[in-house]
Structure formats: C-alpha cells, structure tokens
Short mmCIF file of C-alpha atoms in Angstrom, two decimals:
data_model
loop_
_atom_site.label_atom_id
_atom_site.label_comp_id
_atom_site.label_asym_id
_atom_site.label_seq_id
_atom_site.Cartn_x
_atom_site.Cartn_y
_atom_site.Cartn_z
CA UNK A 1 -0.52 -13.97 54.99
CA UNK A 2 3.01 -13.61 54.79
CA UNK A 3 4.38 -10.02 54.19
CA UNK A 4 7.57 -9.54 52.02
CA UNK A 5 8.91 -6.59 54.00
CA UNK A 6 12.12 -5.82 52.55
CA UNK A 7 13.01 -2.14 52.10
CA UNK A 8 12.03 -0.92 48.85
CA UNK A 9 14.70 0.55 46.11
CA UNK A 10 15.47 4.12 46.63
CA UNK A 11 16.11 4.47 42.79
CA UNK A 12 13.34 2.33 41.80
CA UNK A 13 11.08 4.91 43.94
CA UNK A 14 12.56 8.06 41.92
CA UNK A 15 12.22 6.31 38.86
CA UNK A 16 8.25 4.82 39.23
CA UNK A 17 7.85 8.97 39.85
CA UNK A 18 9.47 9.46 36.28
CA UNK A 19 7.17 6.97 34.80
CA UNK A 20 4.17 7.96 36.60
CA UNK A 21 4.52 11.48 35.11
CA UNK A 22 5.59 11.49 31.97
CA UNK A 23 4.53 8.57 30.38
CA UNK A 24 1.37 7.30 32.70
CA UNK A 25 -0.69 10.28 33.62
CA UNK A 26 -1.17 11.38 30.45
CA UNK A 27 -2.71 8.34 29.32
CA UNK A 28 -5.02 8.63 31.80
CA UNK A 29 -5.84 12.20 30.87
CA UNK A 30 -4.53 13.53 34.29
CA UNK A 31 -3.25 17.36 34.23
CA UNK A 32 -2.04 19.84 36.51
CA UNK A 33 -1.59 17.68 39.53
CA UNK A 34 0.37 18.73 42.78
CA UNK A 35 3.92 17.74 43.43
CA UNK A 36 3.82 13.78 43.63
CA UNK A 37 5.65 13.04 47.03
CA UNK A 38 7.27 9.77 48.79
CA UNK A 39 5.66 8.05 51.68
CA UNK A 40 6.45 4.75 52.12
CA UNK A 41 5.62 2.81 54.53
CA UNK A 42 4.06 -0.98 54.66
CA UNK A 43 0.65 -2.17 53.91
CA UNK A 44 -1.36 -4.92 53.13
CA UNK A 45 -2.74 -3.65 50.22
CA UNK A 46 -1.58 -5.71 46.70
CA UNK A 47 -3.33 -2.90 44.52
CA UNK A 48 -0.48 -1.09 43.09
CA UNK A 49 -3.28 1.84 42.62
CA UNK A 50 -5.46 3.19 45.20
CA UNK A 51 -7.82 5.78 44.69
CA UNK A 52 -9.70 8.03 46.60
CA UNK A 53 -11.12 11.43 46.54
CA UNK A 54 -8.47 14.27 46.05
CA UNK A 55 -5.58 11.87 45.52
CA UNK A 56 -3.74 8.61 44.06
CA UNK A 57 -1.63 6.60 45.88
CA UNK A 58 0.57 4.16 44.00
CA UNK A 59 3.20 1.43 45.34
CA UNK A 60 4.18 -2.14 45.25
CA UNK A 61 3.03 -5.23 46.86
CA UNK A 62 2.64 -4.74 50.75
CA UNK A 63 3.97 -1.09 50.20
CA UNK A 64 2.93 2.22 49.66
CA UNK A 65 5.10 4.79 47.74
CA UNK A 66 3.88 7.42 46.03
CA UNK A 67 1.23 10.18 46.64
CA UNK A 68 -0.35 12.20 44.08
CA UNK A 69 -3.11 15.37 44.87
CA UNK A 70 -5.28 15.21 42.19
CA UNK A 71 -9.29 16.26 41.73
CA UNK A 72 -10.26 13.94 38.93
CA UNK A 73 -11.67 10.56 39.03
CA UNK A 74 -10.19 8.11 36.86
CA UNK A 75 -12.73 5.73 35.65
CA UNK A 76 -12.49 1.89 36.68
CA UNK A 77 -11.70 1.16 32.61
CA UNK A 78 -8.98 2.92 33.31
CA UNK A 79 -7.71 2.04 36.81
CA UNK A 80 -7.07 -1.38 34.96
CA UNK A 81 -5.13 -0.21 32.21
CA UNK A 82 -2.98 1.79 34.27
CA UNK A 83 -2.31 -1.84 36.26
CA UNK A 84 -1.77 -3.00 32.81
CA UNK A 85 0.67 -0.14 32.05
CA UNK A 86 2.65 -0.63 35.17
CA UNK A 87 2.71 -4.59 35.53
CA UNK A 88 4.87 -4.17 31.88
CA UNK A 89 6.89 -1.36 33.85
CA UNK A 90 7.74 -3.04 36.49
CA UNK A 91 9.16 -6.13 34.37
CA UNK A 92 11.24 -3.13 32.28
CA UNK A 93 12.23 -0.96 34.98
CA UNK A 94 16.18 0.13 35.23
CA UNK A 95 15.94 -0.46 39.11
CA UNK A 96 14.53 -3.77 41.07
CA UNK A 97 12.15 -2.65 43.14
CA UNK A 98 13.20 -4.20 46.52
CA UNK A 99 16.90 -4.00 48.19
CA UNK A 100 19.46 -1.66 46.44
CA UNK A 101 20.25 -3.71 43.48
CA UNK A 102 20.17 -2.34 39.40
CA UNK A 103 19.20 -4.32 36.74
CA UNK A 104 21.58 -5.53 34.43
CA UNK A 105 20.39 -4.62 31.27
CA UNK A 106 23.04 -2.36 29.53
CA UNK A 107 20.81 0.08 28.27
CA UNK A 108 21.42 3.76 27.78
CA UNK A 109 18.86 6.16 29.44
CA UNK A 110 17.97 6.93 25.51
CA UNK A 111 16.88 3.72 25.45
CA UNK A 112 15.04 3.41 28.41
CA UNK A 113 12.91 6.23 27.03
CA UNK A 114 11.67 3.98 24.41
CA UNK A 115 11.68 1.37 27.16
CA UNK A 116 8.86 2.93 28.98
CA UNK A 117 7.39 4.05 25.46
CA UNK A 118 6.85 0.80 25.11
CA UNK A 119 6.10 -0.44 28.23
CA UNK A 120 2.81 2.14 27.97
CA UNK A 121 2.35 0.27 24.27
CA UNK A 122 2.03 -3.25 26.10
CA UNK A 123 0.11 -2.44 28.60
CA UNK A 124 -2.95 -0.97 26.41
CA UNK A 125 -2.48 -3.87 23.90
CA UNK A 126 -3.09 -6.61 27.11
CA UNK A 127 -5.91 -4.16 28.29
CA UNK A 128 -7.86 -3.59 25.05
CA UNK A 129 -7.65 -7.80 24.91
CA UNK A 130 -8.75 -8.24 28.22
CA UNK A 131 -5.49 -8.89 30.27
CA UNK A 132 -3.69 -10.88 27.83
CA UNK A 133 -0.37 -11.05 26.26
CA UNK A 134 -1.40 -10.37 22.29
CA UNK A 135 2.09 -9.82 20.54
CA UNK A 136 0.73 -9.93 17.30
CA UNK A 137 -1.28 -6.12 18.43
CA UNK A 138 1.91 -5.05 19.34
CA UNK A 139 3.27 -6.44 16.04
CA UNK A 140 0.56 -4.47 13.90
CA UNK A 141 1.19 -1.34 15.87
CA UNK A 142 4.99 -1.93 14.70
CA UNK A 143 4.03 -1.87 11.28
CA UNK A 144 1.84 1.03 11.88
CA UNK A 145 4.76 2.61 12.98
CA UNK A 146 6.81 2.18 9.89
CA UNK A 147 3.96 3.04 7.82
CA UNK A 148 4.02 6.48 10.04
CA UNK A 149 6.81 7.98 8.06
CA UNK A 150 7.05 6.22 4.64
CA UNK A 151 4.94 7.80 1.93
CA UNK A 152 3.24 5.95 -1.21
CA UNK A 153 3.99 7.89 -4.39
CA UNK A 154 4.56 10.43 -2.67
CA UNK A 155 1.80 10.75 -0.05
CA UNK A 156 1.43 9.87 3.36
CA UNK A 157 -0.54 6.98 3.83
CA UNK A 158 -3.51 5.63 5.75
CA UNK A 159 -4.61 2.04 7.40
CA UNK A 160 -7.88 1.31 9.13
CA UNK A 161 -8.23 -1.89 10.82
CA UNK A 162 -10.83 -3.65 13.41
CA UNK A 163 -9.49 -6.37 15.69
CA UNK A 164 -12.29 -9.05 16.41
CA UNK A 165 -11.07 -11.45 19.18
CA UNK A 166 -13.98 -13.56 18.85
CA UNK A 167 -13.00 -14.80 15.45
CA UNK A 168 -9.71 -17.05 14.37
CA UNK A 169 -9.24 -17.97 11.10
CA UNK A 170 -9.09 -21.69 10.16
CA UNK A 171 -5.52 -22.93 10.48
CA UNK A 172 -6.02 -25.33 7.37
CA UNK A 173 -6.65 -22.96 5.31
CA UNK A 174 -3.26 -20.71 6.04
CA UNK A 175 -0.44 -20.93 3.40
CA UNK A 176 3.24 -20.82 3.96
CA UNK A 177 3.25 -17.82 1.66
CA UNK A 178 2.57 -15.16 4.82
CA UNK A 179 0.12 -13.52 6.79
CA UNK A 180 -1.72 -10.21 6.64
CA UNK A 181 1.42 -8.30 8.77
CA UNK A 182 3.70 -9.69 6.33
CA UNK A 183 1.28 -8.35 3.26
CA UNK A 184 1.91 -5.00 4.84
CA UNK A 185 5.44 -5.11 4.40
CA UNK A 186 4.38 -4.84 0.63
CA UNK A 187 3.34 -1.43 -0.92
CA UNK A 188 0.51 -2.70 -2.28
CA UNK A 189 -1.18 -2.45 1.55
CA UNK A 190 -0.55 1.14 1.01
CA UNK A 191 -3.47 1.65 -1.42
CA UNK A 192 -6.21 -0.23 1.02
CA UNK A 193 -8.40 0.95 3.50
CA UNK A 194 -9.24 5.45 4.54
CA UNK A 195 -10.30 5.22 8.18
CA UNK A 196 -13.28 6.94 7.12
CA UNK A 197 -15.29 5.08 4.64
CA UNK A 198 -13.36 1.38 5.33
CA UNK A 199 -11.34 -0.44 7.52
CA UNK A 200 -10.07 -4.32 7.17
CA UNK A 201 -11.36 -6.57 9.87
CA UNK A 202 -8.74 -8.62 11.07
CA UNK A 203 -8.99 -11.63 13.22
CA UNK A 204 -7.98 -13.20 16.78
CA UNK A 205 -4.16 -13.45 15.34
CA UNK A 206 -3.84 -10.04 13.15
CA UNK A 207 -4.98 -11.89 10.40
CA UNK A 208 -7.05 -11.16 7.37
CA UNK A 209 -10.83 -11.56 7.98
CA UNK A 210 -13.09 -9.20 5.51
CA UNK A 211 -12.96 -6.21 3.97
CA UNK A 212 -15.23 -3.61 5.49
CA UNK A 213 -16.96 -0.37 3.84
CA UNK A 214 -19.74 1.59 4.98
CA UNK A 215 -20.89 1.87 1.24
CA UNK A 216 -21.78 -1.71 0.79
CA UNK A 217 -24.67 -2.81 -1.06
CA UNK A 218 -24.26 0.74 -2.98
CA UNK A 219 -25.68 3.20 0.06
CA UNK A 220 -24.25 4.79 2.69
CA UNK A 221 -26.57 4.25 5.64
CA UNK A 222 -27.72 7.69 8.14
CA UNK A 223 -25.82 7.16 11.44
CA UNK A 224 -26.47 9.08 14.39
CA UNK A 225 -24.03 11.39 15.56
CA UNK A 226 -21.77 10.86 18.95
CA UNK A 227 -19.63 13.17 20.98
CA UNK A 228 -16.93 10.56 21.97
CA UNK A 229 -16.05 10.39 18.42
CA UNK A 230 -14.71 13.00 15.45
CA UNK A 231 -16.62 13.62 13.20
CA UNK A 232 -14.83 12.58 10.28
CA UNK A 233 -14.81 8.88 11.85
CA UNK A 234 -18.10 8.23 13.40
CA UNK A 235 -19.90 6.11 10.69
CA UNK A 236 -16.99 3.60 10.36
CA UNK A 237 -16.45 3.77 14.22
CA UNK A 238 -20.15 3.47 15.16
CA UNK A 239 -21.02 0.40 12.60
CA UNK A 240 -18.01 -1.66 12.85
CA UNK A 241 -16.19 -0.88 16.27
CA UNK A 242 -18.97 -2.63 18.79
CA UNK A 243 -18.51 -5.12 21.15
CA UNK A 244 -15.24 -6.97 21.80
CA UNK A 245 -13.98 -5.11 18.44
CA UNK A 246 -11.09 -2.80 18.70
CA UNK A 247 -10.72 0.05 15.98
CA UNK A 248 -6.81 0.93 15.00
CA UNK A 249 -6.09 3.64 13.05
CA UNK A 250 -2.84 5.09 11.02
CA UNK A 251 -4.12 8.55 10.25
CA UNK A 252 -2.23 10.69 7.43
CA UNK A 253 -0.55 13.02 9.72
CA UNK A 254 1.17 9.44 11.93
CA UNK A 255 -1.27 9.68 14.85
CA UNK A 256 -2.57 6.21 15.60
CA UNK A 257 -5.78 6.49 17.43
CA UNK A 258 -7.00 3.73 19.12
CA UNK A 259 -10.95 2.88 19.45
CA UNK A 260 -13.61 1.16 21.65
CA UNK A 261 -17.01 0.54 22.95
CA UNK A 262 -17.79 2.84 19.97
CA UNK A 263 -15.80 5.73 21.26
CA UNK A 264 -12.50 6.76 20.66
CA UNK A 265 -10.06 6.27 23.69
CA UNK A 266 -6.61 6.80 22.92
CA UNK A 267 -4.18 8.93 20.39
CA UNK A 268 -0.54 8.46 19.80
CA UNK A 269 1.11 11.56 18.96
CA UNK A 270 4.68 12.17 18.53
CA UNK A 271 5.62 8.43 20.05
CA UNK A 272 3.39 9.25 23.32
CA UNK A 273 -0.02 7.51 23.68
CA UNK A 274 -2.35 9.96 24.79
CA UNK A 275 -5.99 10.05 26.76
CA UNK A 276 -9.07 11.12 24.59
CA UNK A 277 -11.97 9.80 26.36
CA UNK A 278 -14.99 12.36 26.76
CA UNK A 279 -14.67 10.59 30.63
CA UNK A 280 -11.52 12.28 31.15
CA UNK A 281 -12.41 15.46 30.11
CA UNK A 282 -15.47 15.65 31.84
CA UNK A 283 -13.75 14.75 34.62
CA UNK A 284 -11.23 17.12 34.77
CA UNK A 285 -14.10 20.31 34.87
CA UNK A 286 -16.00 18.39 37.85
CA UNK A 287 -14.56 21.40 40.04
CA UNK A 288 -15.89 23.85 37.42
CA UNK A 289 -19.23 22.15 36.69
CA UNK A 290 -20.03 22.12 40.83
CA UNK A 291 -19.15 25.87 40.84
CA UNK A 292 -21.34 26.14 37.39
CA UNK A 293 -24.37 23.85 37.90
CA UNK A 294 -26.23 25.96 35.48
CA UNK A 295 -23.99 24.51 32.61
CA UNK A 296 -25.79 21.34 30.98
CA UNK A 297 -24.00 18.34 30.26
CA UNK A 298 -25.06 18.60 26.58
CA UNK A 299 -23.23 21.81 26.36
CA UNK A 300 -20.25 19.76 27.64
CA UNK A 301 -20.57 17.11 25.49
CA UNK A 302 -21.08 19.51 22.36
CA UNK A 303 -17.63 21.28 23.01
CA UNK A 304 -16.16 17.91 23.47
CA UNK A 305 -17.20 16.87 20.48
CA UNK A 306 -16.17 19.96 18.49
CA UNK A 307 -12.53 19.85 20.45
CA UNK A 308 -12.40 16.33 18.95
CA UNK A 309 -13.06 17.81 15.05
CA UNK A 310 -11.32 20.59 15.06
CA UNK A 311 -8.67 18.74 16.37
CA UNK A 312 -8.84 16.14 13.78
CA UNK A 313 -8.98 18.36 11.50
CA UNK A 314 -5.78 20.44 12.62
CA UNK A 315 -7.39 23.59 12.11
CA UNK A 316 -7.09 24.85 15.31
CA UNK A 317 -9.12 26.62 17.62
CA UNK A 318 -10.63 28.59 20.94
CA UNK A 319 -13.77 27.60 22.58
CA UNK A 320 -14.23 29.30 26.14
CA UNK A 321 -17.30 29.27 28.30
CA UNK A 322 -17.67 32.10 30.49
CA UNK A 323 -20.25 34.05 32.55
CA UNK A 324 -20.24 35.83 36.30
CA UNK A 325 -20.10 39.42 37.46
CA UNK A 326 -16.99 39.42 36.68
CA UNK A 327 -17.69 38.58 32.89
CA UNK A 328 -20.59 40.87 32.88
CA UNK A 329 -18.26 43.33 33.98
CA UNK A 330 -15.74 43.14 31.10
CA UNK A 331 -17.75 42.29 28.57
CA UNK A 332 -18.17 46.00 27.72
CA UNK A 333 -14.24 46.32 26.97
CA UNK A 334 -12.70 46.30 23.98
CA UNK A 335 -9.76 44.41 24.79
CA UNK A 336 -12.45 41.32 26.02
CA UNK A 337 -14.89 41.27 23.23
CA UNK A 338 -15.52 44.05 20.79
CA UNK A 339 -18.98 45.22 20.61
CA UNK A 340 -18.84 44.83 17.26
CA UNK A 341 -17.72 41.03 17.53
CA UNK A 342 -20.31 40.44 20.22
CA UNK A 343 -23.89 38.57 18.77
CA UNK A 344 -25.81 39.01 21.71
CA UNK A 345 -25.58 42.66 21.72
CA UNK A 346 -29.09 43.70 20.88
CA UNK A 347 -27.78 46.98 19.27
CA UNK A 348 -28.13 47.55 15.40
CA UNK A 349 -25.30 47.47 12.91
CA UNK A 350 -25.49 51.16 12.92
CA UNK A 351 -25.55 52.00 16.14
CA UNK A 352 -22.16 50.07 17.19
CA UNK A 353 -20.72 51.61 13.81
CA UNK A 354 -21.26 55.29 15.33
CA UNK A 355 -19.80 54.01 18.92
CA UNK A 356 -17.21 52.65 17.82
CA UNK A 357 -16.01 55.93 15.26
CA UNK A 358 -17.38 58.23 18.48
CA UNK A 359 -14.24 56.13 20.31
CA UNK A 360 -11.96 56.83 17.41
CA UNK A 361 -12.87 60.46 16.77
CA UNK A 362 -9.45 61.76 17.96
CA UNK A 363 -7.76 60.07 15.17
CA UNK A 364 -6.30 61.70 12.23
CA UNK A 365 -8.18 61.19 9.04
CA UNK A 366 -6.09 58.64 8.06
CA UNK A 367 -6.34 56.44 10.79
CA UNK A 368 -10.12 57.37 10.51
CA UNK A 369 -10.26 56.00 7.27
CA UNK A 370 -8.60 52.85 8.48
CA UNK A 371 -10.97 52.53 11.50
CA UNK A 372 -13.63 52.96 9.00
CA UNK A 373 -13.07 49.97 7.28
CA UNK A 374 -12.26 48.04 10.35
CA UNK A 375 -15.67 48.29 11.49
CA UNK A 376 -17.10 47.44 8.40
CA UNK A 377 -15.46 43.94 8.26
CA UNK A 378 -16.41 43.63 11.76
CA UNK A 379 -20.23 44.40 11.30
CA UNK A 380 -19.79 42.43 7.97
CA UNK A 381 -18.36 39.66 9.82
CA UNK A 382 -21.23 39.89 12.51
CA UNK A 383 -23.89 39.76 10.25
CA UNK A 384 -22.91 36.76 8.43
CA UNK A 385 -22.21 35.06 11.38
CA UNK A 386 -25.88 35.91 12.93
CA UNK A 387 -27.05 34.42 9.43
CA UNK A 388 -25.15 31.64 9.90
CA UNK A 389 -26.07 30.41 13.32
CA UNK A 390 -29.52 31.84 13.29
CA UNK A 391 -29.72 32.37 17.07
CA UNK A 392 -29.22 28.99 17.80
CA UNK A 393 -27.39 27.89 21.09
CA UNK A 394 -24.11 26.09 20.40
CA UNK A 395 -25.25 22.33 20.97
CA UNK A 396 -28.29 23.13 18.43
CA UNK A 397 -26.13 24.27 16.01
CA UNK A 398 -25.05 22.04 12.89
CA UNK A 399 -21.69 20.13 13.94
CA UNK A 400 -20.03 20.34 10.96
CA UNK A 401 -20.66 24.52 11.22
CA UNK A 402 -19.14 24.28 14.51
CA UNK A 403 -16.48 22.90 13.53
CA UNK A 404 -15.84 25.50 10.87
CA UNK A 405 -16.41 28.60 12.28
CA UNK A 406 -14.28 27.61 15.76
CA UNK A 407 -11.67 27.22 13.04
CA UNK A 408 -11.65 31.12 12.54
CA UNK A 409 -8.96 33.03 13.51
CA UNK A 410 -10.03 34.25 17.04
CA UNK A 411 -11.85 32.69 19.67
CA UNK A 412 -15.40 30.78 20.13
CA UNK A 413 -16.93 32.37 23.21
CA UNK A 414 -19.96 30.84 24.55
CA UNK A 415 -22.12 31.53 27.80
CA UNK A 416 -23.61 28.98 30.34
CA UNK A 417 -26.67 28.63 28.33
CA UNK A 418 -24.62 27.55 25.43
CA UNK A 419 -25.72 30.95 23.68
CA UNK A 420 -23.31 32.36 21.21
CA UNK A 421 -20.82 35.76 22.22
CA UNK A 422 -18.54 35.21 19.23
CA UNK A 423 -17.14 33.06 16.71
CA UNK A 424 -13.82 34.63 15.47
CA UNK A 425 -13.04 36.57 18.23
CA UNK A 426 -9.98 38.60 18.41
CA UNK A 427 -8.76 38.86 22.27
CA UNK A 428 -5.97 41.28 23.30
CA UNK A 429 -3.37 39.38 25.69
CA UNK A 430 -2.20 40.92 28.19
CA UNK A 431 1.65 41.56 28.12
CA UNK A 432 4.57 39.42 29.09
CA UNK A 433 2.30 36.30 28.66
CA UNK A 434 3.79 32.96 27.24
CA UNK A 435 2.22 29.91 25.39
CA UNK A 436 2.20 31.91 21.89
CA UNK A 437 -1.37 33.93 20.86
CA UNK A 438 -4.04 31.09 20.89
CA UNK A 439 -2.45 30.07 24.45
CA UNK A 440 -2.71 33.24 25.88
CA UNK A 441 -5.98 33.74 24.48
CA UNK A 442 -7.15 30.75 25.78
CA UNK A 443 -5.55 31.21 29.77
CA UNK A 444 -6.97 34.93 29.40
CA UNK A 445 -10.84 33.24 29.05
CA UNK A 446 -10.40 30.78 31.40
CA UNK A 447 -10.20 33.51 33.84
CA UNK A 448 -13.63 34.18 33.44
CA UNK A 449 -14.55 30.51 33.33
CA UNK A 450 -13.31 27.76 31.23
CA UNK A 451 -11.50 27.54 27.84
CA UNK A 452 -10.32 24.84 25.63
CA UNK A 453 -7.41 25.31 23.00
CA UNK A 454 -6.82 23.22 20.19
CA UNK A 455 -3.78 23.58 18.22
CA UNK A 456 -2.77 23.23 14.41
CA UNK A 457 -1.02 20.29 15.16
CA UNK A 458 -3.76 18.67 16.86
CA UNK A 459 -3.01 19.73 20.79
CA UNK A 460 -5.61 20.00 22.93
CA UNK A 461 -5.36 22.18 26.32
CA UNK A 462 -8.11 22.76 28.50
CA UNK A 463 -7.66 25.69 31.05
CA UNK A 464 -9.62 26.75 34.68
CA UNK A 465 -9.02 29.62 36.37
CA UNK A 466 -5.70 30.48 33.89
CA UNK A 467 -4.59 26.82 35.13
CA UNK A 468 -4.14 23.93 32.94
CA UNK A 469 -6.53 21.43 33.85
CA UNK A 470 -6.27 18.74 31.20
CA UNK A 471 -3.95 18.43 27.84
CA UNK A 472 -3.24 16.14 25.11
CA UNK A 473 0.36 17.06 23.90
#
C-alpha cells in the first residue's frame, strides 16, 4: 500500500492539541490527564485514535502525532464518536494538515472557536445516526439554540423531542405550508412538550410524527428506576428513548442534553457539549476502585445517580466516600466531622452534648450560651436525620431523599459500605485553599478517599487524592 509520507503541518500539530483539549476530551469525559506531547513519526496505522492502557495516541493517516497519559478507558461507543468529532475537524481546521500551507478561510480566531464548537456538534449528530450526514439534527439543535435564550411570556421555555430514524413520513402527504422546524419558528411551539411528562416524536427528516405523553390512556405507568438517568427524566427517557431513538432535550436553564440506549449521554452547557455517561465516570475511579475493592458497584452507581439529580436539580452538593487509617484517624476531629454531625457514633444525644460543652468550658458565658445552642441544632439536626434514613446504607435509601438531603448545606459523607457519616456536614478548609467552599470541601475529602462536587449551576467535579479526576464544566 502506498504511503503518503509528506511531512505533516507544524501548525496543524499545535492546533489538533488545542482541539483535543478543550473541546474533545471533555466530551469524552477525560480529566486530569498529563501534558499531551508531540511524537511524530510514520506509521501504517489509518486509525486517527489508538488506544491502549495508560495512554491515547492520536494522528493522521500513516502518522502518529500526539500522545496523551491517561488512566481511563474510553468505551468503543465512544472511540467512534471521537472519529466522528475529528473527521468534521479535520475538514474545519485553520491549518492543512500536510506541508506548511494555511487554509484560506478568512476567519478570525473568534470564529474558529465556534468553528470547533461546531465541529464537536457535527460529529455527535453523524454518530448518534450511525455515521451519517443528518443536517436536519443539526438544524433542530439550531433552533434549540435560539429557543435557549428567548422566553415565552416571560419564562424560559422547554422542548422534548425523540428522533426515530426508522420512520419517514409520506412525502404525499407534505404541504408547501412548512415543516415541523419551521413550526418552531412560531411561538406557539413554545407551549408544547416538558421533557418530563412528554416529548414529540419526530421522524427520519425532523419532521412531525406523534405526540408522546407518559399519561396516555389516563395513567401514569410504575417505571423502574436507572442510574444512567436523572431522576426527574427517567419515565419519559426509559419508555420512549429505546432502540435507534434519540432523546433531545431543551431544558429551562439552556442545557440541551442529549439521550440514548435509554441513558443519558451528553449535556451542552454554556455552548460546550459535555460527557455524562455513568461509563465515564466509572471509569475515571478504576484507580480508586482497585485500591478500594471493598466498595460495591451499586454504591457507585447510587452516587452516580444522585450526582445526576442533584445536578439536575441545581441544588448543589458534596458526596465523598472515605475510609482507611487515615480516616479512622481524623474522624475524631472537629475540623473533619463533628461528633455531633457524625450518625454512626453510637454515643447518646446527651453524652456528645456534655463533650462537646466539656470542650467549650473555657468560654465566657456568653459564648457558652452560644455554644449551647449550637449543639442543640446539631443534635436536633442528628436526630432527624437518623429518623430520616433509618439506618439504611446509602444505595437502600429512597432516591428522591438522597437527593434532598445531599442538597444540605455541608457535605454527604459516606463509608465503603455505603453506611451513612453525615448528611449536612460542615467541613473546615484548610487555609489558603482555592475553588470557593464546596471545592475545598470537596478536595479536602478526597484526601481520605473520593469526593464528588456538584455545583448550583449544575457542575460536576469528581476528585482522588485532592486531584481532579473527572468534571463536567
């Protein structure tokens, strides 16, 4: 076979590093990876992506390029959207890839940042299709767009919609009076469909198909819950997105969030598509989970699945995992977990109330006084929250009360077992750190194991060690 051995582009090489990082690894979910480095040399390898254990490699026809460390293992599913992703880069890029030579396109670097925005867009519209050009998905997602930050008498506005490849709508039967994209020019689109109780299903070409509601025929069936979808989503996602269906949603906040195989995959936030596959998560703790065998995969999939609520929900939230000596050693301290805030402490209310004013006893009567009704909340607080849970290990309990009481100010601290420290729990951060309170909190617990924060705007960070492991934002 002939090779094409001409010297690749010294600027296209800088600039596929650019793209790799900021707009392809984190729609593959990959965090906190080591420097990515040049080594080119020839090959006969066409894969633009190789993997194998402990690093990425990524080049061009008969040439390798790039070189990525990284511990996670990115699923075939997405090994082909990432092709997907960077066959639409390559045809966009600012740089040819071989010889010296620019492209002559006149854009701005501004531009080419929605460029490669785009380019990322394409990509997962040919791979949820199967490898496809489909410009009328990339035409919905336009509208979607628009819809993003226009409101409807005054509020922001919602679209559900299920793509079903399988079915095209009879050509005879079309009108010259428009299309279902050009009905959602109007403002009358604005009033149909939630996300939550019912989606449109739309055909082959974007087209109108039926009207979908999971309270047809007057009941709302029982659906079983899953971890690879919120909450708030999973009867609509579970009934209607199967099979070849794909599940698009315009949520009220202007994330789009893309679903299928029953699971939600993808989340576009602030113009970026982002990774939100249980599979990438899962994968980013498999150095964790080999140094923590003892940790199930249900517990796993239960904090996944609360990350993915509270989340939704943009409450905001800790949830940390910890154990080891050196746990077991700080548990005791104040500044780690209060006694008071502590449910696994066998001691009586009473008891921790005369500890804790035994530690205060230098105090002035004032302060006292204060103290005094500090610990009161606290044991209040602790009580209610061992009615609440009723000694029930994390994945046992209710998910909708997970997802409630992570929402407390403070953290959700958990052991290996799943058992519950705290929910609520106020951690002292040590000074000089950065990342605001819930951040620090969060790097702080990871210390002593693993902890995942999710912001009010819907963020999620998950930390190892005080290192970020994996992040949507």
């Amino acid at each position: 076979m002939q090779m094409n051995l001409k010297e690749p582009n010294k600027a296209f090489i800088k600039e596929y590093g650019v793209f790799l990082k900021d707009y392809l690894f984190p729609v593959l979910g990959i965090a906190n990876t080591g420097s990515l480095y040049e080594d080119v040399y020839p090959t006969w390898v066409e894969d633009t992506i190789i993997q194998s254990y402990g690093k990425i490699s990524f080049g061009i026809k008969w040439w390798h390029l790039l070189e990525v460390e990284c511990q996670q293992w990115i699923s075939e599913d997405n090994i082909r959207l990432a092709k997907e992703i960077l066959d639409c880069f390559f045809k966009t890029s600012k740089y040819k890839r071989t010889g010296s030579a620019k492209n002559q396109t006149g854009f701005s670097e501004a531009q080419y940042c929605e460029i490669y925005r785009m380019a990322v867009q394409r990509g997962i519209c040919k791979w949820l299709i199967g490898g496809r050009d489909y410009p009328c998905a990339e035409e919905l997602f336009s509208k979607l767009e628009k819809w993003s930050v226009k409101t409807y008498e005054g509020k922001k506005v919602t679209f559900g919609f299920v793509i079903n490849p399988d079915v095209l709508s009879n050509a005879e039967e079309k009108v010259d009076l428009g299309n279902w994209l050009d009905f959602m020019e109007e403002d009358h689109a604005a009033l149909l469909t939630d996300c939550i109780h019912s989606v449109i299903e739309l055909d082959g070409n974007c087209d109108f198909y039926r009207y979908l509601s999971i309270s047809s025929e007057d009941c709302i069936p029982q659906t079983s819950l899953s971890e690879k979808v919120p909450l708030r989503f999973t009867q609509v996602i579970l009934k209607y997105v199967t099979g070849k269906r794909i599940g698009i949603f315009l949520l009220n906040n202007g994330d789009i969030v893309l679903a299928k195989h029953e699971s939600v995959c993808f989340v576009r936030r602030n113009l970026r598509w982002l990774n939100l596959s249980y599979e990438a998560f899962r994968n980013s703790l498999e150095g964790f989970a080999k140094k923590s065998p003892d940790i199930s995969d249900q517990l796993y999939k239960s904090i996944f699945a609360s990350v993915l609520d509270v989340s939704f929900s943009h409450a905001g939230g800790i949830i940390a995992v910890v154990g080891g000596g050196k746990w077991e050693q700080s548990v005791g301290d104040k500044k780690i977990l209060n006694p008071c805030d502590n449910l696994l402490n066998g001691a009586d209310n009473e008891t921790l109330r005369q500890a804790y004013l035994k530690d205060e006893s230098g105090c002035v009567q004032e302060e006292l006084e204060r103290h005094s009704k500090e610990i009161r909340k606290r044991l209040h607080k602790r009580t209610m929250m061992k009615k609440l849970t009723g000694g029930k290990v994390f994945q046992k309990l209710d998910r909708k009360l997970r997802g409630e009481l992570i929402a407390m100010d403070g953290a959700c601290i958990l052991n290996h077992a799943g058992e519950v420290y705290s929910f609520g729990a106020i951690i002292q951060n040590d000074s000089g750190s950065t990342g605001g309170g819930r951040g620090a909190a969060a790097k702080k617990l990871s210390t002593y194991g693993m902890a995942v924060k999710i912001s009010t705007d819907g963020y999620i960070e998950l930390y190892v060690d005080g290192e970020e492991r994996y992040a949507i934002k």
